[in-house]
Amino acid sequence: MKGGTSMLHYGIVGGGTIAFVHYRTARFDGLAELCAGCFSRNDEKNRTQADTWHVPDDRTYSSFEEMAERELARPDPIDFVVIATPNSSHFEIARTFLSLGIHVFCEKPLTNSVEEARSLCRLVHETNTLLCVNYSYSGYPMIHQARKMIEHGEIGHILKVVSEYKQDGQIIRAQNFKPWHFNPAIAGPSACAANIGTHIEYLVSTMTGLHIQRLSALFDRYPDNRVLETDFSALVQYENGSTGTMWGCKTAIGEDCNILVRIYGSKGSLEWSHLHPQLLKFAPLDQPVQILTAGRDYLYPAVQQMTRLSNGQIEGYHDATANLYREFIRHICDRNQKREICDADYKYPRVEDGLYGVIFVHAAVASNQQNSKWVSLNQF
């Protein structure tokens, strides 16, 4: 959809569970159609997946390089590409498509090195392209309700932020275990901090508008012979001087993607849990605690527009990711039609957010390697 108003065309590089998530969520609002892909290095699996998703043979490619080259030569090339591959491949795939002027929707972490992430930032600006990083949980409406309330001073000056992401997928569910997550050549210098720590780093940033200034991190691993960590803890100081803690764990038995963010201010506090994503707890100073619910008229108007179901219905992970796609696609369409408005109006994680996530990971790794020494993120 180069400059028009019809449905966007996109392609996927990668397969597996996360590729299925992208396939489902990108088409939620009828704004994008999957037309091309390279789903596996195995030819049989590649063809099988293409048949399942009704991708024609002439747009099913054996490599992402072939896909980029041949799509660009078509009169109807894809408008954007989804990168749903292991960490180490993100940079080359993103660089290839961005260089050709094709927008990118990339899994997190953006890259395995700060230098690569900065390179993609430059490339996005040089080519006038857009890049979304899939921090999926940030698509929940109540995350943005929290941000609006903080911007309007409803909890006062932020004093403390406590964030957690705990799960048990790497200890009791063998079918969920992905060996490459603990292979530094693929996963990068970190497993837990990169895989789930970046999620809470971005969630806190989205809710508060604050970035981490410095941190003191400690890694742990179970079993002990794993090369990369399964658990990380960090003391953090934000740029406004407030402090907090972060904890990410992949061996917390009995926990299922249990994300919790508590924000304490001088006039009140906010609390959001992924176990009840449609709710936001608001405790104003010296007043009764309030539980705000997604889809209600008392929410800020921009937040109301993010709710897809009627009041009382529980929306989930797919809806949140679909919200990111809707905003990303809206931005592409507005740019194509030269009606782009204020950049901040489009609510999805940008390439710069991906860079912050990579810097966070490397700062945590550096701190852990130096006996939890305080490390400034500005040095990266």
PDB file of N, CA and C in Angstrom, residues 307-366:
ATOM      1  N   THR A 307      -9.438   0.042  23.953  1.00  0.00           N
ATOM      2  CA  THR A 307     -10.202  -1.114  24.424  1.00  0.00           C
ATOM      3  C   THR A 307     -11.032  -1.682  23.284  1.00  0.00           C
ATOM      4  N   ARG A 308     -10.960  -3.006  23.092  1.00  0.00           N
ATOM      5  CA  ARG A 308     -11.607  -3.657  21.957  1.00  0.00           C
ATOM      6  C   ARG A 308     -12.916  -4.344  22.321  1.00  0.00           C
ATOM      7  N   LEU A 309     -13.079  -4.702  23.590  1.00  0.00           N
ATOM      8  CA  LEU A 309     -14.274  -5.422  24.015  1.00  0.00           C
ATOM      9  C   LEU A 309     -15.163  -4.530  24.877  1.00  0.00           C
ATOM     10  N   SER A 310     -16.378  -4.973  25.112  1.00  0.00           N
ATOM     11  CA  SER A 310     -17.305  -4.203  25.938  1.00  0.00           C
ATOM     12  C   SER A 310     -16.868  -4.236  27.398  1.00  0.00           C
ATOM     13  N   ASN A 311     -17.413  -3.331  28.190  1.00  0.00           N
ATOM     14  CA  ASN A 311     -17.062  -3.227  29.608  1.00  0.00           C
ATOM     15  C   ASN A 311     -17.189  -4.574  30.314  1.00  0.00           C
ATOM     16  N   GLY A 312     -16.208  -4.886  31.127  1.00  0.00           N
ATOM     17  CA  GLY A 312     -16.258  -6.108  31.913  1.00  0.00           C
ATOM     18  C   GLY A 312     -15.598  -7.303  31.265  1.00  0.00           C
ATOM     19  N   GLN A 313     -15.351  -7.233  29.959  1.00  0.00           N
ATOM     20  CA  GLN A 313     -14.684  -8.339  29.282  1.00  0.00           C
ATOM     21  C   GLN A 313     -13.172  -8.215  29.452  1.00  0.00           C
ATOM     22  N   ILE A 314     -12.495  -9.333  29.616  1.00  0.00           N
ATOM     23  CA  ILE A 314     -11.055  -9.324  29.857  1.00  0.00           C
ATOM     24  C   ILE A 314     -10.301  -9.468  28.544  1.00  0.00           C
ATOM     25  N   GLU A 315      -9.529  -8.460  28.236  1.00  0.00           N
ATOM     26  CA  GLU A 315      -8.683  -8.516  27.049  1.00  0.00           C
ATOM     27  C   GLU A 315      -7.318  -9.058  27.440  1.00  0.00           C
ATOM     28  N   GLY A 316      -6.605  -9.600  26.471  1.00  0.00           N
ATOM     29  CA  GLY A 316      -5.357 -10.264  26.806  1.00  0.00           C
ATOM     30  C   GLY A 316      -4.192  -9.923  25.905  1.00  0.00           C
ATOM     31  N   TYR A 317      -3.222 -10.833  25.897  1.00  0.00           N
ATOM     32  CA  TYR A 317      -1.935 -10.634  25.239  1.00  0.00           C
ATOM     33  C   TYR A 317      -2.086 -10.308  23.753  1.00  0.00           C
ATOM     34  N   HIS A 318      -2.952 -11.036  23.069  1.00  0.00           N
ATOM     35  CA  HIS A 318      -3.125 -10.784  21.646  1.00  0.00           C
ATOM     36  C   HIS A 318      -3.689  -9.391  21.398  1.00  0.00           C
ATOM     37  N   ASP A 319      -4.632  -8.966  22.223  1.00  0.00           N
ATOM     38  CA  ASP A 319      -5.198  -7.634  22.077  1.00  0.00           C
ATOM     39  C   ASP A 319      -4.132  -6.560  22.283  1.00  0.00           C
ATOM     40  N   ALA A 320      -3.279  -6.764  23.279  1.00  0.00           N
ATOM     41  CA  ALA A 320      -2.231  -5.786  23.565  1.00  0.00           C
ATOM     42  C   ALA A 320      -1.258  -5.665  22.399  1.00  0.00           C
ATOM     43  N   THR A 321      -0.834  -6.815  21.860  1.00  0.00           N
ATOM     44  CA  THR A 321       0.082  -6.788  20.719  1.00  0.00           C
ATOM     45  C   THR A 321      -0.597  -6.186  19.507  1.00  0.00           C
ATOM     46  N   ALA A 322      -1.887  -6.492  19.319  1.00  0.00           N
ATOM     47  CA  ALA A 322      -2.637  -5.927  18.197  1.00  0.00           C
ATOM     48  C   ALA A 322      -2.716  -4.410  18.304  1.00  0.00           C
ATOM     49  N   ASN A 323      -2.763  -3.871  19.523  1.00  0.00           N
ATOM     50  CA  ASN A 323      -2.758  -2.415  19.695  1.00  0.00           C
ATOM     51  C   ASN A 323      -1.465  -1.805  19.163  1.00  0.00           C
ATOM     52  N   LEU A 324      -0.348  -2.495  19.374  1.00  0.00           N
ATOM     53  CA  LEU A 324       0.926  -1.996  18.838  1.00  0.00           C
ATOM     54  C   LEU A 324       0.895  -2.010  17.320  1.00  0.00           C
ATOM     55  N   TYR A 325       0.370  -3.093  16.748  1.00  0.00           N
ATOM     56  CA  TYR A 325       0.275  -3.172  15.289  1.00  0.00           C
ATOM     57  C   TYR A 325      -0.616  -2.068  14.732  1.00  0.00           C
ATOM     58  N   ARG A 326      -1.750  -1.817  15.392  1.00  0.00           N
ATOM     59  CA  ARG A 326      -2.668  -0.791  14.895  1.00  0.00           C
ATOM     60  C   ARG A 326      -2.002   0.583  14.868  1.00  0.00           C
ATOM     61  N   GLU A 327      -1.259   0.897  15.927  1.00  0.00           N
ATOM     62  CA  GLU A 327      -0.572   2.183  15.977  1.00  0.00           C
ATOM     63  C   GLU A 327       0.561   2.263  14.955  1.00  0.00           C
ATOM     64  N   PHE A 328       1.311   1.168  14.814  1.00  0.00           N
ATOM     65  CA  PHE A 328       2.417   1.110  13.853  1.00  0.00           C
ATOM     66  C   PHE A 328       1.883   1.275  12.433  1.00  0.00           C
ATOM     67  N   ILE A 329       0.826   0.556  12.105  1.00  0.00           N
ATOM     68  CA  ILE A 329       0.247   0.629  10.764  1.00  0.00           C
ATOM     69  C   ILE A 329      -0.353   2.011  10.513  1.00  0.00           C
ATOM     70  N   ARG A 330      -1.007   2.579  11.521  1.00  0.00           N
ATOM     71  CA  ARG A 330      -1.557   3.925  11.389  1.00  0.00           C
ATOM     72  C   ARG A 330      -0.459   4.938  11.079  1.00  0.00           C
ATOM     73  N   HIS A 331       0.688   4.761  11.733  1.00  0.00           N
ATOM     74  CA  HIS A 331       1.807   5.668  11.495  1.00  0.00           C
ATOM     75  C   HIS A 331       2.327   5.518  10.069  1.00  0.00           C
ATOM     76  N   ILE A 332       2.471   4.279   9.601  1.00  0.00           N
ATOM     77  CA  ILE A 332       2.920   4.048   8.221  1.00  0.00           C
ATOM     78  C   ILE A 332       1.959   4.698   7.236  1.00  0.00           C
ATOM     79  N   CYS A 333       0.661   4.466   7.432  1.00  0.00           N
ATOM     80  CA  CYS A 333      -0.339   5.011   6.512  1.00  0.00           C
ATOM     81  C   CYS A 333      -0.323   6.533   6.510  1.00  0.00           C
ATOM     82  N   ASP A 334      -0.236   7.134   7.682  1.00  0.00           N
ATOM     83  CA  ASP A 334      -0.212   8.590   7.760  1.00  0.00           C
ATOM     84  C   ASP A 334       1.043   9.154   7.109  1.00  0.00           C
ATOM     85  N   ARG A 335       2.158   8.460   7.272  1.00  0.00           N
ATOM     86  CA  ARG A 335       3.391   8.936   6.628  1.00  0.00           C
ATOM     87  C   ARG A 335       3.288   8.796   5.116  1.00  0.00           C
ATOM     88  N   ASN A 336       2.747   7.681   4.642  1.00  0.00           N
ATOM     89  CA  ASN A 336       2.585   7.485   3.198  1.00  0.00           C
ATOM     90  C   ASN A 336       1.695   8.557   2.576  1.00  0.00           C
ATOM     91  N   GLN A 337       0.674   8.949   3.331  1.00  0.00           N
ATOM     92  CA  GLN A 337      -0.292   9.916   2.800  1.00  0.00           C
ATOM     93  C   GLN A 337       0.021  11.350   3.221  1.00  0.00           C
ATOM     94  N   LYS A 338       1.216  11.535   3.814  1.00  0.00           N
ATOM     95  CA  LYS A 338       1.701  12.860   4.196  1.00  0.00           C
ATOM     96  C   LYS A 338       0.720  13.591   5.115  1.00  0.00           C
ATOM     97  N   ARG A 339       0.131  12.822   6.024  1.00  0.00           N
ATOM     98  CA  ARG A 339      -0.752  13.425   7.014  1.00  0.00           C
ATOM     99  C   ARG A 339      -0.278  13.094   8.427  1.00  0.00           C
ATOM    100  N   GLU A 340       1.002  12.817   8.524  1.00  0.00           N
ATOM    101  CA  GLU A 340       1.605  12.436   9.803  1.00  0.00           C
ATOM    102  C   GLU A 340       1.449  13.570  10.803  1.00  0.00           C
ATOM    103  N   ILE A 341       1.005  13.207  12.008  1.00  0.00           N
ATOM    104  CA  ILE A 341       0.818  14.201  13.055  1.00  0.00           C
ATOM    105  C   ILE A 341       1.973  14.109  14.045  1.00  0.00           C
ATOM    106  N   CYS A 342       1.790  14.663  15.223  1.00  0.00           N
ATOM    107  CA  CYS A 342       2.855  14.638  16.236  1.00  0.00           C
ATOM    108  C   CYS A 342       3.344  13.213  16.453  1.00  0.00           C
ATOM    109  N   ASP A 343       4.650  13.024  16.403  1.00  0.00           N
ATOM    110  CA  ASP A 343       5.228  11.687  16.487  1.00  0.00           C
ATOM    111  C   ASP A 343       4.821  10.961  17.760  1.00  0.00           C
ATOM    112  N   ALA A 344       4.639  11.706  18.849  1.00  0.00           N
ATOM    113  CA  ALA A 344       4.305  11.095  20.137  1.00  0.00           C
ATOM    114  C   ALA A 344       2.881  10.553  20.168  1.00  0.00           C
ATOM    115  N   ASP A 345       2.073  10.894  19.185  1.00  0.00           N
ATOM    116  CA  ASP A 345       0.676  10.446  19.172  1.00  0.00           C
ATOM    117  C   ASP A 345       0.558   8.965  18.839  1.00  0.00           C
ATOM    118  N   TYR A 346       1.584   8.393  18.236  1.00  0.00           N
ATOM    119  CA  TYR A 346       1.542   6.989  17.839  1.00  0.00           C
ATOM    120  C   TYR A 346       2.134   6.148  18.965  1.00  0.00           C
ATOM    121  N   LYS A 347       1.307   5.307  19.568  1.00  0.00           N
ATOM    122  CA  LYS A 347       1.682   4.624  20.810  1.00  0.00           C
ATOM    123  C   LYS A 347       2.247   3.234  20.522  1.00  0.00           C
ATOM    124  N   TYR A 348       3.506   3.189  20.148  1.00  0.00           N
ATOM    125  CA  TYR A 348       4.195   1.906  19.998  1.00  0.00           C
ATOM    126  C   TYR A 348       5.681   2.115  20.289  1.00  0.00           C
ATOM    127  N   PRO A 349       6.384   1.080  20.693  1.00  0.00           N
ATOM    128  CA  PRO A 349       7.817   1.211  21.029  1.00  0.00           C
ATOM    129  C   PRO A 349       8.665   1.454  19.779  1.00  0.00           C
ATOM    130  N   ARG A 350       9.510   2.465  19.835  1.00  0.00           N
ATOM    131  CA  ARG A 350      10.328   2.855  18.690  1.00  0.00           C
ATOM    132  C   ARG A 350      11.718   2.221  18.736  1.00  0.00           C
ATOM    133  N   VAL A 351      12.480   2.500  17.699  1.00  0.00           N
ATOM    134  CA  VAL A 351      13.853   1.996  17.630  1.00  0.00           C
ATOM    135  C   VAL A 351      14.669   2.531  18.800  1.00  0.00           C
ATOM    136  N   GLU A 352      14.416   3.773  19.217  1.00  0.00           N
ATOM    137  CA  GLU A 352      15.144   4.339  20.351  1.00  0.00           C
ATOM    138  C   GLU A 352      14.815   3.592  21.644  1.00  0.00           C
ATOM    139  N   ASP A 353      13.564   3.135  21.769  1.00  0.00           N
ATOM    140  CA  ASP A 353      13.186   2.340  22.939  1.00  0.00           C
ATOM    141  C   ASP A 353      13.923   1.006  22.932  1.00  0.00           C
ATOM    142  N   GLY A 354      14.078   0.444  21.736  1.00  0.00           N
ATOM    143  CA  GLY A 354      14.863  -0.779  21.623  1.00  0.00           C
ATOM    144  C   GLY A 354      16.306  -0.563  22.035  1.00  0.00           C
ATOM    145  N   LEU A 355      16.857   0.584  21.655  1.00  0.00           N
ATOM    146  CA  LEU A 355      18.226   0.930  22.052  1.00  0.00           C
ATOM    147  C   LEU A 355      18.335   1.022  23.566  1.00  0.00           C
ATOM    148  N   TYR A 356      17.370   1.687  24.224  1.00  0.00           N
ATOM    149  CA  TYR A 356      17.396   1.783  25.689  1.00  0.00           C
ATOM    150  C   TYR A 356      17.395   0.397  26.316  1.00  0.00           C
ATOM    151  N   GLY A 357      16.602  -0.512  25.736  1.00  0.00           N
ATOM    152  CA  GLY A 357      16.545  -1.874  26.267  1.00  0.00           C
ATOM    153  C   GLY A 357      17.883  -2.580  26.172  1.00  0.00           C
ATOM    154  N   VAL A 358      18.569  -2.417  25.040  1.00  0.00           N
ATOM    155  CA  VAL A 358      19.883  -3.039  24.858  1.00  0.00           C
ATOM    156  C   VAL A 358      20.894  -2.429  25.823  1.00  0.00           C
ATOM    157  N   ILE A 359      20.850  -1.109  25.999  1.00  0.00           N
ATOM    158  CA  ILE A 359      21.756  -0.455  26.956  1.00  0.00           C
ATOM    159  C   ILE A 359      21.495  -0.961  28.369  1.00  0.00           C
ATOM    160  N   PHE A 360      20.220  -1.096  28.733  1.00  0.00           N
ATOM    161  CA  PHE A 360      19.855  -1.632  30.051  1.00  0.00           C
ATOM    162  C   PHE A 360      20.489  -3.013  30.266  1.00  0.00           C
ATOM    163  N   VAL A 361      20.385  -3.884  29.274  1.00  0.00           N
ATOM    164  CA  VAL A 361      20.940  -5.244  29.389  1.00  0.00           C
ATOM    165  C   VAL A 361      22.441  -5.186  29.609  1.00  0.00           C
ATOM    166  N   HIS A 362      23.140  -4.381  28.821  1.00  0.00           N
ATOM    167  CA  HIS A 362      24.597  -4.330  28.923  1.00  0.00           C
ATOM    168  C   HIS A 362      25.041  -3.684  30.236  1.00  0.00           C
ATOM    169  N   ALA A 363      24.278  -2.724  30.727  1.00  0.00           N
ATOM    170  CA  ALA A 363      24.607  -2.132  32.021  1.00  0.00           C
ATOM    171  C   ALA A 363      24.424  -3.152  33.140  1.00  0.00           C
ATOM    172  N   ALA A 364      23.354  -3.949  33.062  1.00  0.00           N
ATOM    173  CA  ALA A 364      23.118  -4.986  34.066  1.00  0.00           C
ATOM    174  C   ALA A 364      24.222  -6.036  34.038  1.00  0.00           C
ATOM    175  N   VAL A 365      24.624  -6.448  32.842  1.00  0.00           N
ATOM    176  CA  VAL A 365      25.710  -7.424  32.707  1.00  0.00           C
ATOM    177  C   VAL A 365      27.003  -6.860  33.290  1.00  0.00           C
ATOM    178  N   ALA A 366      27.315  -5.613  32.955  1.00  0.00           N
ATOM    179  CA  ALA A 366      28.548  -4.993  33.458  1.00  0.00           C
ATOM    180  C   ALA A 366      28.531  -4.881  34.973  1.00  0.00           C
TER     181      ALA A 366
END
